[in-house]
């Protein structure tokens, strides 16, 4: 706009100067056209419309198969349980009584005194043997110092520390001469087994049938013997070397049996009195 006005003023001044030197021309009407500068309008950037992301269809919902429930009609439904009455607070329990001392019975002893009427029918004479002895044969050269009774030859391998009644802690270098009878109910062939630690010899009717003598760990020796019906004298000579472990087991297997078993105590009896040696009062 300013430029246009300046141009107009310049033209006007020129015209006035020309009029001073020249005769005034006839007046003419001059139309002045005012030019208006057109300022272009700024275009406002149009915001692109929000384009939503492509819609992904959700996977179909798989409903699990539910079990069929049996609906019980109201007429046969169980009535609602009655409210539980409040319980009275119980008094505190009385103080426990002092624990009583538990008395356990001691296991039966292997050897006991030979009392009259005792059910221990095996009679064993006890011998002291020399240190380093290797055989039951030394028993024949000595006199018994004690007589004890046994119920069964079932001494499994164990530690022997109790000794013999009246002999203190005798648990090594001793010998036993054990005598008893066995009643055979029917004539048959039997298997006999003698296990010992250390040495032992089994005799039936004064005949040696099993020799398991010597110093060794628990070792079984078996034999087969035909026994006639009736009463038979059994004898087991045994010696214990270095202690404290010992073992002495006598078992048999009757015809038709699959395993060895101990001779029933009902078949065992006391030996004849004449077969026993006199006992020394003092060694």
CSV table of C-alpha atoms in Angstrom, one decimal, residues 18-276:
chain,number,residue,atom,x,y,z
A,18,UNK,CA,3.8,20.8,-15.5
A,19,UNK,CA,0.8,23.1,-14.9
A,20,UNK,CA,3.1,25.9,-13.8
A,21,UNK,CA,4.8,26.0,-17.3
A,22,UNK,CA,2.0,25.0,-19.5
A,23,UNK,CA,-1.4,26.3,-19.8
A,24,UNK,CA,-3.8,24.4,-17.9
A,25,UNK,CA,-5.4,21.8,-20.0
A,26,UNK,CA,-8.9,21.4,-19.9
A,27,UNK,CA,-9.9,19.7,-16.8
A,28,UNK,CA,-10.6,16.0,-17.0
A,29,UNK,CA,-12.0,13.7,-14.6
A,30,UNK,CA,-9.5,11.2,-13.4
A,31,UNK,CA,-10.6,8.0,-11.8
A,32,UNK,CA,-8.3,6.8,-9.2
A,33,UNK,CA,-8.4,3.2,-8.7
A,34,UNK,CA,-7.2,2.0,-5.3
A,35,UNK,CA,-5.5,-1.4,-5.6
A,36,UNK,CA,-5.9,-3.6,-2.6
A,37,UNK,CA,-3.1,-6.1,-2.1
A,38,UNK,CA,-4.6,-9.6,-1.8
A,39,UNK,CA,-2.7,-11.6,0.7
A,40,UNK,CA,-3.1,-15.3,0.0
A,41,UNK,CA,-4.7,-17.1,2.8
A,42,UNK,CA,-2.5,-19.6,4.6
A,43,UNK,CA,-3.8,-23.1,4.1
A,44,UNK,CA,-4.2,-25.0,7.3
A,45,UNK,CA,-2.8,-28.4,7.0
A,46,UNK,CA,-5.7,-30.7,7.2
A,47,UNK,CA,-5.2,-33.5,9.8
A,48,UNK,CA,-5.6,-36.8,8.2
A,49,UNK,CA,-8.5,-38.7,9.7
A,50,UNK,CA,-7.6,-41.4,12.2
A,51,UNK,CA,-7.4,-44.7,10.4
A,52,UNK,CA,-8.3,-47.5,12.8
A,53,UNK,CA,-6.1,-50.6,12.5
A,54,UNK,CA,-7.7,-53.5,10.8
A,55,UNK,CA,-10.0,-55.3,13.1
A,56,UNK,CA,-8.9,-58.9,13.8
A,57,UNK,CA,-11.8,-61.2,14.5
A,58,UNK,CA,-11.3,-62.9,17.9
A,59,UNK,CA,-11.0,-66.7,17.9
A,60,UNK,CA,-14.2,-68.5,18.4
A,61,UNK,CA,-14.9,-69.2,22.1
A,62,UNK,CA,-15.0,-72.9,22.8
A,63,UNK,CA,-17.1,-73.8,25.8
A,64,UNK,CA,-16.1,-76.9,27.7
A,65,UNK,CA,-18.5,-79.7,28.0
A,66,UNK,CA,-20.0,-79.7,31.5
A,67,UNK,CA,-21.3,-82.8,33.2
A,68,UNK,CA,-25.0,-83.2,33.4
A,69,UNK,CA,-26.2,-82.4,36.9
A,70,UNK,CA,-29.0,-84.3,38.5
A,71,UNK,CA,-31.4,-81.7,39.8
A,72,UNK,CA,-33.1,-82.8,43.0
A,73,UNK,CA,-36.7,-81.6,43.3
A,74,UNK,CA,-37.4,-79.4,46.2
A,75,UNK,CA,-39.8,-82.0,47.6
A,76,UNK,CA,-37.0,-84.6,48.2
A,77,UNK,CA,-34.1,-82.3,49.1
A,78,UNK,CA,-32.6,-82.8,52.5
A,79,UNK,CA,-33.7,-80.2,55.0
A,80,UNK,CA,-31.2,-77.5,55.9
A,81,UNK,CA,-29.1,-78.6,58.8
A,82,UNK,CA,-30.1,-77.1,62.1
A,83,UNK,CA,-27.6,-74.6,63.6
A,84,UNK,CA,-25.0,-76.2,65.8
A,85,UNK,CA,-25.6,-75.2,69.4
A,86,UNK,CA,-22.7,-73.5,71.1
A,87,UNK,CA,-20.5,-75.9,73.0
A,88,UNK,CA,-19.6,-75.2,76.6
A,89,UNK,CA,-16.0,-74.7,77.2
A,90,UNK,CA,-14.5,-77.9,78.6
A,91,UNK,CA,-12.4,-77.6,81.7
A,92,UNK,CA,-8.6,-78.1,81.2
A,93,UNK,CA,-7.5,-81.7,81.4
A,94,UNK,CA,-5.9,-82.8,84.6
A,95,UNK,CA,-2.1,-82.8,84.7
A,96,UNK,CA,-0.7,-86.1,83.4
A,97,UNK,CA,0.4,-88.5,86.0
A,98,UNK,CA,4.2,-89.1,86.2
A,99,UNK,CA,5.3,-91.7,83.8
A,100,UNK,CA,5.9,-95.1,85.3
A,101,UNK,CA,9.1,-96.8,84.8
A,102,UNK,CA,8.7,-99.4,82.0
A,103,UNK,CA,10.1,-102.7,83.2
A,104,UNK,CA,11.2,-104.9,80.4
A,105,UNK,CA,11.7,-108.6,80.9
A,106,UNK,CA,15.2,-109.8,80.3
A,107,UNK,CA,15.6,-112.3,77.5
A,108,UNK,CA,15.9,-115.9,78.7
A,109,UNK,CA,19.4,-117.0,79.6
A,110,UNK,CA,21.1,-119.6,77.5
A,111,UNK,CA,22.3,-121.6,80.5
A,112,UNK,CA,20.5,-122.0,83.9
A,113,UNK,CA,20.8,-124.1,87.0
A,114,UNK,CA,19.3,-127.6,86.6
A,115,UNK,CA,16.3,-127.4,88.9
A,116,UNK,CA,14.0,-130.3,89.6
A,117,UNK,CA,11.0,-130.4,87.3
A,118,UNK,CA,12.6,-127.9,84.9
A,119,UNK,CA,11.5,-128.0,81.3
A,120,UNK,CA,15.1,-127.5,80.3
A,121,UNK,CA,15.9,-131.2,79.5
A,122,UNK,CA,19.4,-130.8,77.9
A,123,UNK,CA,22.1,-131.3,80.6
A,124,UNK,CA,25.5,-129.7,79.9
A,125,UNK,CA,28.7,-130.3,81.9
A,126,UNK,CA,31.0,-127.3,81.8
A,127,UNK,CA,34.8,-127.7,81.4
A,128,UNK,CA,37.7,-125.3,81.7
A,129,UNK,CA,40.1,-125.7,78.8
A,130,UNK,CA,43.6,-124.6,78.2
A,131,UNK,CA,44.3,-121.4,76.2
A,132,UNK,CA,45.0,-122.3,72.6
A,133,UNK,CA,43.0,-125.5,72.6
A,134,UNK,CA,42.0,-126.7,69.1
A,135,UNK,CA,39.6,-129.6,69.7
A,136,UNK,CA,36.7,-131.0,71.8
A,137,UNK,CA,38.9,-134.0,72.5
A,138,UNK,CA,40.5,-132.1,75.5
A,139,UNK,CA,37.2,-132.6,77.3
A,140,UNK,CA,38.0,-136.2,77.9
A,141,UNK,CA,41.2,-135.3,79.9
A,142,UNK,CA,39.4,-133.0,82.3
A,143,UNK,CA,36.7,-133.0,84.9
A,144,UNK,CA,33.5,-130.9,84.7
A,145,UNK,CA,33.4,-127.9,87.1
A,146,UNK,CA,29.7,-127.0,86.6
A,147,UNK,CA,26.4,-128.5,85.4
A,148,UNK,CA,23.8,-126.3,83.7
A,149,UNK,CA,20.6,-127.0,81.7
A,150,UNK,CA,19.5,-125.9,78.3
A,151,UNK,CA,16.1,-125.9,76.6
A,152,UNK,CA,17.3,-126.0,73.0
A,153,UNK,CA,20.5,-125.9,70.9
A,154,UNK,CA,19.4,-122.7,69.2
A,155,UNK,CA,22.4,-120.4,70.0
A,156,UNK,CA,22.6,-118.2,66.9
A,157,UNK,CA,25.9,-116.4,66.3
A,158,UNK,CA,26.1,-113.8,69.0
A,159,UNK,CA,28.4,-112.2,71.6
A,160,UNK,CA,28.5,-114.2,74.8
A,161,UNK,CA,29.4,-112.2,77.9
A,162,UNK,CA,27.0,-113.4,80.6
A,163,UNK,CA,29.1,-116.5,81.4
A,164,UNK,CA,27.7,-119.4,83.4
A,165,UNK,CA,25.8,-119.4,86.7
A,166,UNK,CA,28.3,-119.4,89.5
A,167,UNK,CA,31.3,-119.2,87.2
A,168,UNK,CA,31.6,-115.4,86.8
A,169,UNK,CA,32.7,-114.1,83.4
A,170,UNK,CA,33.7,-117.4,81.8
A,171,UNK,CA,33.2,-116.6,78.1
A,172,UNK,CA,36.2,-118.2,76.3
A,173,UNK,CA,38.3,-121.4,76.5
A,174,UNK,CA,35.6,-123.6,77.9
A,175,UNK,CA,33.9,-126.8,76.8
A,176,UNK,CA,30.4,-128.3,77.0
A,177,UNK,CA,29.4,-131.9,77.1
A,178,UNK,CA,25.6,-131.8,76.3
A,179,UNK,CA,23.5,-134.9,76.7
A,180,UNK,CA,19.7,-135.5,76.0
A,181,UNK,CA,17.4,-138.0,74.4
A,182,UNK,CA,15.1,-137.7,71.3
A,183,UNK,CA,12.0,-139.7,70.8
A,184,UNK,CA,11.6,-140.8,67.1
A,185,UNK,CA,7.9,-141.3,66.4
A,186,UNK,CA,8.4,-143.2,63.1
A,187,UNK,CA,11.3,-144.8,61.4
A,188,UNK,CA,12.6,-142.6,58.7
A,189,UNK,CA,15.7,-141.0,57.2
A,190,UNK,CA,16.5,-137.6,58.6
A,191,UNK,CA,18.9,-134.8,57.7
A,192,UNK,CA,20.8,-133.5,60.7
A,193,UNK,CA,22.7,-130.1,60.7
A,194,UNK,CA,25.1,-128.9,63.3
A,195,UNK,CA,26.3,-125.3,63.2
A,196,UNK,CA,29.1,-124.2,65.5
A,197,UNK,CA,31.6,-121.5,66.4
A,198,UNK,CA,34.1,-122.8,67.3
A,199,UNK,CA,34.2,-126.7,67.2
A,200,UNK,CA,31.5,-129.3,67.9
A,201,UNK,CA,30.9,-133.0,67.4
A,202,UNK,CA,27.4,-134.7,67.3
A,203,UNK,CA,27.0,-138.3,68.4
A,204,UNK,CA,23.8,-140.4,68.2
A,205,UNK,CA,23.7,-143.6,70.2
A,206,UNK,CA,27.5,-143.4,70.9
A,207,UNK,CA,28.4,-143.0,67.2
A,208,UNK,CA,29.9,-139.8,65.8
A,209,UNK,CA,27.7,-138.6,62.9
A,210,UNK,CA,28.8,-135.0,62.4
A,211,UNK,CA,32.4,-133.7,62.9
A,212,UNK,CA,32.5,-129.9,62.9
A,213,UNK,CA,35.6,-129.6,65.2
A,214,UNK,CA,38.3,-126.9,65.2
A,215,UNK,CA,38.5,-123.2,65.6
A,216,UNK,CA,36.4,-121.4,62.9
A,217,UNK,CA,33.7,-118.9,62.3
A,218,UNK,CA,30.0,-120.1,62.4
A,219,UNK,CA,30.0,-123.1,60.0
A,220,UNK,CA,27.2,-125.6,59.3
A,221,UNK,CA,27.8,-129.3,58.6
A,222,UNK,CA,25.0,-131.7,57.6
A,223,UNK,CA,24.5,-135.4,57.3
A,224,UNK,CA,21.8,-138.0,56.5
A,225,UNK,CA,20.9,-140.6,59.1
A,226,UNK,CA,18.2,-143.3,59.4
A,227,UNK,CA,16.6,-143.3,62.8
A,228,UNK,CA,14.4,-146.1,64.1
A,229,UNK,CA,11.2,-145.5,66.0
A,230,UNK,CA,11.9,-145.1,69.7
A,231,UNK,CA,14.3,-143.4,72.1
A,232,UNK,CA,17.8,-142.3,71.0
A,233,UNK,CA,20.7,-140.8,73.0
A,234,UNK,CA,22.1,-137.6,71.5
A,235,UNK,CA,25.4,-136.0,72.6
A,236,UNK,CA,27.0,-132.8,71.5
A,237,UNK,CA,30.5,-131.9,72.6
A,238,UNK,CA,31.4,-128.3,72.0
A,239,UNK,CA,34.3,-126.0,72.8
A,240,UNK,CA,34.7,-122.2,72.7
A,241,UNK,CA,38.1,-120.8,71.8
A,242,UNK,CA,38.8,-117.1,71.9
A,243,UNK,CA,35.7,-115.1,72.9
A,244,UNK,CA,33.4,-113.4,73.0
A,245,UNK,CA,31.5,-114.7,70.0
A,246,UNK,CA,29.9,-118.1,69.9
A,247,UNK,CA,27.2,-120.2,68.1
A,248,UNK,CA,25.8,-123.7,68.5
A,249,UNK,CA,22.7,-124.8,66.6
A,250,UNK,CA,21.3,-128.3,66.0
A,251,UNK,CA,18.4,-128.8,63.5
A,252,UNK,CA,16.9,-131.5,61.5
A,253,UNK,CA,14.8,-131.9,58.3
A,254,UNK,CA,12.1,-134.6,58.5
A,255,UNK,CA,11.0,-136.6,55.4
A,256,UNK,CA,8.9,-134.3,53.1
A,257,UNK,CA,10.0,-131.1,54.7
A,258,UNK,CA,11.6,-128.3,52.7
A,259,UNK,CA,13.6,-126.5,55.4
A,260,UNK,CA,15.5,-127.4,58.5
A,261,UNK,CA,13.9,-126.8,61.9
A,262,UNK,CA,14.7,-127.3,65.6
A,263,UNK,CA,13.9,-130.6,67.2
A,264,UNK,CA,10.6,-130.1,69.0
A,265,UNK,CA,11.0,-129.7,72.7
A,266,UNK,CA,8.2,-132.2,73.3
A,267,UNK,CA,10.5,-134.9,71.8
A,268,UNK,CA,13.5,-134.0,74.0
A,269,UNK,CA,14.1,-135.7,77.3
A,270,UNK,CA,16.7,-135.9,80.1
A,271,UNK,CA,19.6,-138.3,79.6
A,272,UNK,CA,20.1,-141.4,81.7
A,273,UNK,CA,21.7,-140.6,85.0
A,274,UNK,CA,24.5,-143.1,84.5
A,275,UNK,CA,25.8,-141.3,81.4
A,276,UNK,CA,26.7,-138.2,83.4
